[in-house]
Amino acid sequence: MPDITAATLKTSSEQVVNPSLPHDDYGPQVNVCIWALSSMAVAWLILRIYCKFVRQRRLWWDDYILIASWLMLLGGNISITFAISYGFGRHSYDIPLQNYSPMLFVSAFAGTFMIIAAAWSKTAFAVTLLRISSGWQTGFLWFIIVSVNAVLGVSAVITWARCWPIQKIWVNVSGTCWPYRINVHYNIFTAAWSGLMDIILAFLPWHILWGLTIDRKEKLSALAAMSMGVFAGITSFVKIYAIQDSGNADIIDTIQLVVLATAEVAVTIIAASVPILRALARDKFPRAGPFLALDETEHWRTQQITETNASGHVNPPPMPDLANVENIELLPTAKKRWFQDKMKVQHLSQIEEFDESPAERSPRRHGWTPV
């Protein structure tokens, strides 16, 4: 939200208004944009939760953090809507003097909500990746989680600590405020760091999952779904240009920042929900090949093996003894690799809703080989 104090707006409003000056009002457009973005985000979030319940999966920490992130986004949108009712979206000289204090007060809350929403949405996706990471990857993900929350947390504190007394942020009283350049420069750093972490989180799954023993097409599809966060990173980088205008005396220059801040959180929530929702697309457009669930939590890509008898008919071989892994032919990798990837694919199945045999399909009618 804008880095503007009540004193700045009052000075701007006391200038003689030239009749030839523009009298734009972008408040209604801003309202439509932020609520449209939030609606899309919650739609994807609801589908994510629905998909988990349909497939009898319990909600995990990443789900709860993502829900909390959207609630913060909702709080930010409500605050912005109140700010618009007081004149946000207009030029400073068009805002009634009595509206400055309440507008700046709710704007400070909007900024705080948006910052927390951004931090938690990125945290949710990082927590998701913790389930399929190991070794240095786990440590690096924890570094991302801590650093994102620390950097954005300081930004939220600055929103309220930049003036003393605090009331000077929204009321023109005696006191002192930091030079606006300090806040602008730190917020630029925050946006750059946030965008960089989004890009890293988008491409980290490629390093984690590329060597897994799963079908190549399925692997690429999963990686593409888990890399949607790159768009949130792009949004964060674009936001840097809008932040540079946040200290201008004319508050209308900050409307782009408000829309981009909302878009960043919404895109992150959507990107975090895409991997889970691949299951809905698979249910609607199922693959031709059948699948086998080894147990209630482990879901592996399978391949049907057939053989032709003397009469020319194609008969499936007998079902292998799953209790004795030595009798299972592993294609195309060795059994050792199969066990190495086992835990990662188990957790990936919970994140990606990985290939899973429908309840009505009996695997005992066919011969299968996990690959």
PDB file of C-alpha atoms in Angstrom, residues 37-43 45-46 62-78 113-114 116-122 124 265-270:
ATOM      1  CA  LEU A  37      -8.269 -12.127  -8.521  1.00  0.00           C
ATOM      2  CA  SER A  38      -9.280 -13.213  -5.022  1.00  0.00           C
ATOM      3  CA  SER A  39     -12.295 -15.088  -6.385  1.00  0.00           C
ATOM      4  CA  MET A  40     -10.123 -17.020  -8.822  1.00  0.00           C
ATOM      5  CA  ALA A  41      -7.698 -17.861  -6.027  1.00  0.00           C
ATOM      6  CA  VAL A  42     -10.390 -19.146  -3.679  1.00  0.00           C
ATOM      7  CA  ALA A  43     -11.994 -21.147  -6.513  1.00  0.00           C
ATOM      8  CA  LEU A  45      -8.249 -23.397  -3.341  1.00  0.00           C
ATOM      9  CA  ILE A  46     -11.725 -24.896  -2.918  1.00  0.00           C
ATOM     10  CA  ASP A  62       0.519 -26.743   3.488  1.00  0.00           C
ATOM     11  CA  ASP A  63      -3.266 -26.755   3.024  1.00  0.00           C
ATOM     12  CA  TYR A  64      -3.896 -24.938   6.295  1.00  0.00           C
ATOM     13  CA  ILE A  65      -1.185 -22.358   5.585  1.00  0.00           C
ATOM     14  CA  LEU A  66      -2.629 -21.751   2.122  1.00  0.00           C
ATOM     15  CA  ILE A  67      -6.116 -21.272   3.601  1.00  0.00           C
ATOM     16  CA  ALA A  68      -4.694 -18.800   6.134  1.00  0.00           C
ATOM     17  CA  SER A  69      -2.952 -16.983   3.287  1.00  0.00           C
ATOM     18  CA  TRP A  70      -6.225 -16.540   1.417  1.00  0.00           C
ATOM     19  CA  LEU A  71      -7.915 -15.272   4.588  1.00  0.00           C
ATOM     20  CA  MET A  72      -5.195 -12.612   4.838  1.00  0.00           C
ATOM     21  CA  LEU A  73      -5.835 -11.776   1.182  1.00  0.00           C
ATOM     22  CA  LEU A  74      -9.525 -11.455   2.006  1.00  0.00           C
ATOM     23  CA  GLY A  75      -8.707  -9.080   4.864  1.00  0.00           C
ATOM     24  CA  GLY A  76      -6.567  -7.012   2.514  1.00  0.00           C
ATOM     25  CA  ASN A  77      -9.330  -6.803  -0.074  1.00  0.00           C
ATOM     26  CA  ILE A  78     -11.890  -5.716   2.497  1.00  0.00           C
ATOM     27  CA  PHE A 113      -2.650  -8.167   5.292  1.00  0.00           C
ATOM     28  CA  MET A 114      -1.162  -8.331   1.789  1.00  0.00           C
ATOM     29  CA  ILE A 116       1.384 -11.583   5.419  1.00  0.00           C
ATOM     30  CA  ALA A 117      -0.660 -13.230   2.653  1.00  0.00           C
ATOM     31  CA  ALA A 118       2.335 -13.148   0.304  1.00  0.00           C
ATOM     32  CA  ALA A 119       4.663 -14.631   2.925  1.00  0.00           C
ATOM     33  CA  TRP A 120       2.282 -17.432   3.887  1.00  0.00           C
ATOM     34  CA  SER A 121       1.388 -18.376   0.312  1.00  0.00           C
ATOM     35  CA  LYS A 122       5.078 -18.887  -0.511  1.00  0.00           C
ATOM     36  CA  ALA A 124       2.752 -23.119   1.885  1.00  0.00           C
ATOM     37  CA  VAL A 265      -0.801 -13.620  -3.733  1.00  0.00           C
ATOM     38  CA  ALA A 266      -3.608 -14.906  -5.966  1.00  0.00           C
ATOM     39  CA  VAL A 267      -1.188 -16.343  -8.530  1.00  0.00           C
ATOM     40  CA  THR A 268       0.837 -18.044  -5.784  1.00  0.00           C
ATOM     41  CA  ILE A 269      -2.285 -19.689  -4.333  1.00  0.00           C
ATOM     42  CA  ILE A 270      -3.368 -20.840  -7.793  1.00  0.00           C
TER      43      ILE A 270
END
